[in-house]
PDB file of C-alpha atoms in Angstrom:
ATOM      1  CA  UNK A   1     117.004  98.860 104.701  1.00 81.00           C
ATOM      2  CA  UNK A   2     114.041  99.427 102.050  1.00 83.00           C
ATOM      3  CA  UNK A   3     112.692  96.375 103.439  1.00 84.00           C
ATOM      4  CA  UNK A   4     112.963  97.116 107.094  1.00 90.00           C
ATOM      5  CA  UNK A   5     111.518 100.386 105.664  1.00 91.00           C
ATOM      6  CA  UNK A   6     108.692  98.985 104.353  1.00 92.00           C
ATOM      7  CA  UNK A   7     107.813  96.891 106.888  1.00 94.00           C
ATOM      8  CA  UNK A   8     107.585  99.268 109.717  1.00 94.00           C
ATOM      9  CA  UNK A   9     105.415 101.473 107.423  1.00 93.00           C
ATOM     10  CA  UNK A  10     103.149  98.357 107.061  1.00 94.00           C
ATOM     11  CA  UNK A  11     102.900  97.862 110.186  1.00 95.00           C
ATOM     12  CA  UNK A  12     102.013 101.790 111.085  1.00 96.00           C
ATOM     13  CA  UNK A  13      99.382 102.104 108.359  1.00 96.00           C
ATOM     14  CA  UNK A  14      97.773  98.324 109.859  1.00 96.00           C
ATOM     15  CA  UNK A  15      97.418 100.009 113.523  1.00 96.00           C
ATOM     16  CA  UNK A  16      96.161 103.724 112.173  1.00 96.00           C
ATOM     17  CA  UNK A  17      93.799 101.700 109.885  1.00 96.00           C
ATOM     18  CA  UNK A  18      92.822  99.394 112.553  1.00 96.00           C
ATOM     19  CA  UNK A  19      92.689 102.398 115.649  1.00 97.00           C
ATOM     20  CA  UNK A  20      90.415 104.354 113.322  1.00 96.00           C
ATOM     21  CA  UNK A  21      88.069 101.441 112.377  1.00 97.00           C
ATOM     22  CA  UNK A  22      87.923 101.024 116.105  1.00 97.00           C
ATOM     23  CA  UNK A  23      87.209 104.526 116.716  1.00 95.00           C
ATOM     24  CA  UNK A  24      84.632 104.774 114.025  1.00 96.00           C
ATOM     25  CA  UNK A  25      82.670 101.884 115.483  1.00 96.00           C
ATOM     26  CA  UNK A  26      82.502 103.049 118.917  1.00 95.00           C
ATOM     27  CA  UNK A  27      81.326 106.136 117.528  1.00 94.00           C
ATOM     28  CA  UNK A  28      78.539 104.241 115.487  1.00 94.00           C
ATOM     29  CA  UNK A  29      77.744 102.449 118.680  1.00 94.00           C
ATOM     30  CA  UNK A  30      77.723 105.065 120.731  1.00 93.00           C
ATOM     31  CA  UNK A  31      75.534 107.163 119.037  1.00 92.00           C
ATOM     32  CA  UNK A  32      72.910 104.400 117.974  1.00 92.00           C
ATOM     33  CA  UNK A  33      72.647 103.534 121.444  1.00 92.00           C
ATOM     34  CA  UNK A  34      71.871 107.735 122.638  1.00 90.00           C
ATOM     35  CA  UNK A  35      69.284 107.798 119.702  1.00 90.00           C
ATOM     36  CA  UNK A  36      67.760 104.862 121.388  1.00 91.00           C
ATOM     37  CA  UNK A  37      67.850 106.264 124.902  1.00 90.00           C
ATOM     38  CA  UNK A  38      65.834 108.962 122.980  1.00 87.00           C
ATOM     39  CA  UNK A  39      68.940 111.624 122.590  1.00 87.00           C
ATOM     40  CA  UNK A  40      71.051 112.237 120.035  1.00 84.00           C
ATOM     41  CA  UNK A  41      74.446 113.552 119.407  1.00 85.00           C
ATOM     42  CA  UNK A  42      75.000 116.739 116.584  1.00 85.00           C
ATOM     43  CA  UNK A  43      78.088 116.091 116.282  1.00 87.00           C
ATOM     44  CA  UNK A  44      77.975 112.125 115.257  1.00 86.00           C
ATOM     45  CA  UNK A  45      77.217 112.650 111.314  1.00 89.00           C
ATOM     46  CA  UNK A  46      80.024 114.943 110.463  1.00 91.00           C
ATOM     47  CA  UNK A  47      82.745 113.267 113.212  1.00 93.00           C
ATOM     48  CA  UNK A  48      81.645 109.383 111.567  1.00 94.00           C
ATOM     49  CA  UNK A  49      81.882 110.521 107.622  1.00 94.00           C
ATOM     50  CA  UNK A  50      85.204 112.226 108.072  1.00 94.00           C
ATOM     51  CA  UNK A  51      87.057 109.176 109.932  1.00 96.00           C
ATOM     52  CA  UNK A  52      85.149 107.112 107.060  1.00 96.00           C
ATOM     53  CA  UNK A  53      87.585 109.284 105.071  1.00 95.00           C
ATOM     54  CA  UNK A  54      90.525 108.957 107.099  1.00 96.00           C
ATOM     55  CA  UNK A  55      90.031 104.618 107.044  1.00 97.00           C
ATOM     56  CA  UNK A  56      89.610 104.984 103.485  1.00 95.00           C
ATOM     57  CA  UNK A  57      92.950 107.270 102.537  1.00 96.00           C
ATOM     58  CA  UNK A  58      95.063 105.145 105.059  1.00 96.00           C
ATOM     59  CA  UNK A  59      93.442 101.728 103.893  1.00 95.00           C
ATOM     60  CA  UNK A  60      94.323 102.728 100.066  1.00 95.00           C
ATOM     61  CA  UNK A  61      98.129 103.156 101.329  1.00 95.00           C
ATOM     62  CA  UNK A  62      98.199 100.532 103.021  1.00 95.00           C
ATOM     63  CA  UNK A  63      96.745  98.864  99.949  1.00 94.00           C
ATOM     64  CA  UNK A  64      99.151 100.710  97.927  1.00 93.00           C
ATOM     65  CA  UNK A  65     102.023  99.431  99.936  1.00 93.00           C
ATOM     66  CA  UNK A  66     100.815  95.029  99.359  1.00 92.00           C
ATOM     67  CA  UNK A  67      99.919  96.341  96.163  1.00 88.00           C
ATOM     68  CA  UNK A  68      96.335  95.077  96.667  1.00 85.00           C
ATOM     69  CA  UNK A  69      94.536  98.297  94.823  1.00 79.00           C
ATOM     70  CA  UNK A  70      93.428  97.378  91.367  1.00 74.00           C
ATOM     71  CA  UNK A  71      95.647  96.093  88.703  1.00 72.00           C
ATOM     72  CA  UNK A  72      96.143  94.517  85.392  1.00 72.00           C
ATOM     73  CA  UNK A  73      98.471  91.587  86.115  1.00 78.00           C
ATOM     74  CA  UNK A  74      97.132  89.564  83.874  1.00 81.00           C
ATOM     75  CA  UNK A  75      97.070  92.395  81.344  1.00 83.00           C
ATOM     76  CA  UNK A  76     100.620  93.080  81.948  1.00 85.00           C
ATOM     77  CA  UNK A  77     101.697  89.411  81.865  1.00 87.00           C
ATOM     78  CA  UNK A  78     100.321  88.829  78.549  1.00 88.00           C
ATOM     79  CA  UNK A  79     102.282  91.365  77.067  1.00 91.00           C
ATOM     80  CA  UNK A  80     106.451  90.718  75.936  1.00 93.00           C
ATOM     81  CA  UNK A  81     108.603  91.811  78.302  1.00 92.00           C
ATOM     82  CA  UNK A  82     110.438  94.917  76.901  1.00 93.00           C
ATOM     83  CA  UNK A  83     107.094  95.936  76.179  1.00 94.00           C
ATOM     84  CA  UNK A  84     105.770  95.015  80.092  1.00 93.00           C
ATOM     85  CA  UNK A  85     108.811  96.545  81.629  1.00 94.00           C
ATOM     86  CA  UNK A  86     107.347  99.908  79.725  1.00 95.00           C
ATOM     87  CA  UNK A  87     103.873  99.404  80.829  1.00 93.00           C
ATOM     88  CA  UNK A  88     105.100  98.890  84.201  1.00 92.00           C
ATOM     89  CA  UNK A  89     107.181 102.224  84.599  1.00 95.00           C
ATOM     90  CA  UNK A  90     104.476 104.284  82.479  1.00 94.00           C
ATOM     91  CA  UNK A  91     101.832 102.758  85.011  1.00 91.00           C
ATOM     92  CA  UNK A  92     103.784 104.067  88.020  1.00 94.00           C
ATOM     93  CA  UNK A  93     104.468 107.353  86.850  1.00 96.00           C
ATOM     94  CA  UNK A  94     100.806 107.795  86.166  1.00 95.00           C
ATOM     95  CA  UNK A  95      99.797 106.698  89.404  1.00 94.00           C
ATOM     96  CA  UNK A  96     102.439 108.651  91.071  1.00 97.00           C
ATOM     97  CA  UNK A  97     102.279 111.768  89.139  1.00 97.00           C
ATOM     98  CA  UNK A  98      98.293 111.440  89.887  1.00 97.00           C
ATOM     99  CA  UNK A  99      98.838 111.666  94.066  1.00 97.00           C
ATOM    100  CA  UNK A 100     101.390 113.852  93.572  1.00 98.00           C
ATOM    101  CA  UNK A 101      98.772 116.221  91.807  1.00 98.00           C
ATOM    102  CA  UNK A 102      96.505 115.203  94.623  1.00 97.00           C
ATOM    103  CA  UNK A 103      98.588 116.140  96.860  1.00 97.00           C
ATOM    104  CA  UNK A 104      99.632 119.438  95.715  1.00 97.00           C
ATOM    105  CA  UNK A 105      96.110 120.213  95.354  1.00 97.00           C
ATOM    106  CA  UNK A 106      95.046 118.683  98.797  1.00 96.00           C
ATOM    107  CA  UNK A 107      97.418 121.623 100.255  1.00 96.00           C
ATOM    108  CA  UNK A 108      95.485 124.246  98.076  1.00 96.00           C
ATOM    109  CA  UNK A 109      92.330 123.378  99.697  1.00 94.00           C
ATOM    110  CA  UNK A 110      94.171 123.177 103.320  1.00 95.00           C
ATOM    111  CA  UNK A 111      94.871 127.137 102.519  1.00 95.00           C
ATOM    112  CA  UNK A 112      91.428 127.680 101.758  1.00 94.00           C
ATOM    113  CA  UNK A 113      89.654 126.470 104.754  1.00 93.00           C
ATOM    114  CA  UNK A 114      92.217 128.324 106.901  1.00 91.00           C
ATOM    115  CA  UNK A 115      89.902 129.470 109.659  1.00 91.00           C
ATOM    116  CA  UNK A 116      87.042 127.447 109.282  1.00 92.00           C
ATOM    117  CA  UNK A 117      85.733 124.983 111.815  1.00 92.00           C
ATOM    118  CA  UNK A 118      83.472 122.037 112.108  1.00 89.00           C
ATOM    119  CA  UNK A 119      80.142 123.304 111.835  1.00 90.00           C
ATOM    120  CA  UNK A 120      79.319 120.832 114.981  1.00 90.00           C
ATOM    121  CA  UNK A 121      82.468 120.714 116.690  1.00 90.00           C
ATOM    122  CA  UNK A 122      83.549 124.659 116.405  1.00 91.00           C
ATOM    123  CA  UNK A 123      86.747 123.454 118.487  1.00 93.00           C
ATOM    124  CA  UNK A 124      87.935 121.069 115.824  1.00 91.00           C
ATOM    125  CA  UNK A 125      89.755 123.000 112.433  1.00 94.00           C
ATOM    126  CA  UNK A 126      88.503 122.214 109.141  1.00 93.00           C
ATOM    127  CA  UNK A 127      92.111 121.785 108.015  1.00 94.00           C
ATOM    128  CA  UNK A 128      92.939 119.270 110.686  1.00 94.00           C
ATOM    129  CA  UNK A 129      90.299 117.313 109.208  1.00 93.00           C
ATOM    130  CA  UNK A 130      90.684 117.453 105.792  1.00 94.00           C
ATOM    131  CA  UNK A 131      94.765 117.091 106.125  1.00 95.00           C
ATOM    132  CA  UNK A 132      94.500 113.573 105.227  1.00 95.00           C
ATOM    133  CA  UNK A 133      94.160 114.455 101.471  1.00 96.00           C
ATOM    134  CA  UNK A 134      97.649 115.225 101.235  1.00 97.00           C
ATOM    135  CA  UNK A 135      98.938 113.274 103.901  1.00 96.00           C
ATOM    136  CA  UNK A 136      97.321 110.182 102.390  1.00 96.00           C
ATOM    137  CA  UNK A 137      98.240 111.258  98.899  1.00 97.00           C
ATOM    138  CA  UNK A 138     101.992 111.454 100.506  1.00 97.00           C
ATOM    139  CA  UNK A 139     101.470 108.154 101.962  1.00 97.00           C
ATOM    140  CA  UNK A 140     100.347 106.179  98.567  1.00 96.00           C
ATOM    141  CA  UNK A 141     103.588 107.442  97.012  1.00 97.00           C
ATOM    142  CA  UNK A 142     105.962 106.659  99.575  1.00 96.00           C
ATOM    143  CA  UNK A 143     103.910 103.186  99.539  1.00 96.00           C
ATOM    144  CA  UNK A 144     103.989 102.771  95.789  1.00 95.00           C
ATOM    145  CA  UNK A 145     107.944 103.684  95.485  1.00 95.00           C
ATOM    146  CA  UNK A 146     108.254 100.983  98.669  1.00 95.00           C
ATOM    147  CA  UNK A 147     106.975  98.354  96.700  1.00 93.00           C
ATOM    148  CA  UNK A 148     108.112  98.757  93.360  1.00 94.00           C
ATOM    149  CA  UNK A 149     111.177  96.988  93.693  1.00 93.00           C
ATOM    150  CA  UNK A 150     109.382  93.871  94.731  1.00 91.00           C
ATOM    151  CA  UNK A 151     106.831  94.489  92.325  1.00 91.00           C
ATOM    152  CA  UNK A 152     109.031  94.926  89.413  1.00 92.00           C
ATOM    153  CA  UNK A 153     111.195  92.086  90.153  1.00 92.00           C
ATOM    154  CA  UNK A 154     107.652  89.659  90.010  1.00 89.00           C
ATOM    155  CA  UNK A 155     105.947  91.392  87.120  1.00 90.00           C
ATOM    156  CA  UNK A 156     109.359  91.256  84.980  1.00 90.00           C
ATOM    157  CA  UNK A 157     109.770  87.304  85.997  1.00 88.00           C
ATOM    158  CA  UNK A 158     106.424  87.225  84.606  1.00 85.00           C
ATOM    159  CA  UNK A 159     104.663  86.219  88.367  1.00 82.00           C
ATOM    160  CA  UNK A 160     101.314  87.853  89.224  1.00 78.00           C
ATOM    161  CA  UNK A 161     100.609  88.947  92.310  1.00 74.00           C
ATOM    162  CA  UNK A 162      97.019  88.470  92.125  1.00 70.00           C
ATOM    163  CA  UNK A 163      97.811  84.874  91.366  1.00 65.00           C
ATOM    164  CA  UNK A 164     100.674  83.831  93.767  1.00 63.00           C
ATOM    165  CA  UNK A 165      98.115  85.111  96.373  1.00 66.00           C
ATOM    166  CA  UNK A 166      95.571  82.785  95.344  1.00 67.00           C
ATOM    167  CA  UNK A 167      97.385  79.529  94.351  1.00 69.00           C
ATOM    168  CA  UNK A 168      99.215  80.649  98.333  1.00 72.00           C
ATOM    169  CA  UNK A 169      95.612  80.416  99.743  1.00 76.00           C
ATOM    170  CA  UNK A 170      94.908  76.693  97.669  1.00 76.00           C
ATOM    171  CA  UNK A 171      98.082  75.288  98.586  1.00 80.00           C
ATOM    172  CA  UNK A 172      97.562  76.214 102.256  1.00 81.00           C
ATOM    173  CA  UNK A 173      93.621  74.617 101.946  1.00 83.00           C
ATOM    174  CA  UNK A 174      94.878  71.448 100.251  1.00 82.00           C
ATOM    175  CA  UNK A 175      97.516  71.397 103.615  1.00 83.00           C
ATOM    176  CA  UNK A 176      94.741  71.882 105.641  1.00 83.00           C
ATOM    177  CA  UNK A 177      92.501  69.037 103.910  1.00 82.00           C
ATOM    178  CA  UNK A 178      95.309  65.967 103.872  1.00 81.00           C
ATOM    179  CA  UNK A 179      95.888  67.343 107.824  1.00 80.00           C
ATOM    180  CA  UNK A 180      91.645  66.824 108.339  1.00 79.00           C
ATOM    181  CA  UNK A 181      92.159  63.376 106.371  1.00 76.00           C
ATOM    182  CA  UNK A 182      95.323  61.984 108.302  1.00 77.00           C
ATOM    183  CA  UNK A 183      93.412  63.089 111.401  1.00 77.00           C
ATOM    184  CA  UNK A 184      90.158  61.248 110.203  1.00 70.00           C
ATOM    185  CA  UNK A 185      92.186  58.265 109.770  1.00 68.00           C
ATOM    186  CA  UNK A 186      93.005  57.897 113.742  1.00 62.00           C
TER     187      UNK A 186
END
């Protein structure tokens, strides 16, 4: 079930991330193209820099979630293990207790801009935009407690994720070069 969990979160966070770096570059687009036609839009600053921010709070979750943000595998790894297992849980509950602050204080600010609006969109609610502080906050823990388990079980069997990935990626190219030589042979 975690898994199945985990997955379709994956594969949520891979579309929003994707849908908004789609978004984002019609908008660029767009806009270059009306400040070439000799118009411009007043609305194209404020509208690109806040889905910049939306990409990058959904991107770190999604991040969080392949645990692809930074680490210290090799760090970790070098240590024993009753001392890495320690490392490892002090590590998430920093990293947790961190969103969870941001969080908490991402719905302060969401009570201070009650009200406001976009200065060039008046239509559009400050708070709408900004919500992604606490809904991507929200997100990176859910994503970090959805991967721990896998996480744990490679760190503690003294595996690096940061490592499997790469010797993956070399044992795929060396595939890929005895497949170009058998072909060459022909």
């Amino acid at each position: 079930m975690l898994a199945a969990a985990r997955r379709g979160l994956e594969w949520l966070l891979e579309w929003v991330t994707i849908i908004l770096m789609i978004l984002l570059s019609v908008v660029v687009i767009v806009a270059v193209l009306y400040r070439l036609a000799g118009n411009s839009f007043s609305w194209y600053d404020e509208v690109a820099a806040i889905q910049l921010a939306w990409i990058t709070y959904y991107g770190a979750a999604l991040a969080a979630l392949k645990r692809r943000h930074i680490g210290f595998d090799s760090v970790l790894l070098s240590l024993p293990l009753g001392i890495r297992k320690v490392a490892i849980i002090v590590a998430e509950v920093i990293v947790i207790g961190f969103f969870a602050l941001m969080a908490w204080a991402g719905m302060q600010v969401l009570a201070v801009l009650e009200g406001d609006r976009l200065v060039s969109l008046t239509w559009v609610p400050v708070q709408f935009t900004q919500s992604v502080i606490p809904i991507g906050a929200a997100l990176f823990i859910l994503c970090e407690i959805l991967s721990f388990p896998d996480y744990w079980r490679m760190t503690v069997a003294g595996t690096s994720l940061e490592h499997a990935e790469i010797e993956e990626e070399v044992e795929q190219e060396m595939k890929n070069a005895q497949s170009m030589d058998r072909q060459g042979e022909r």
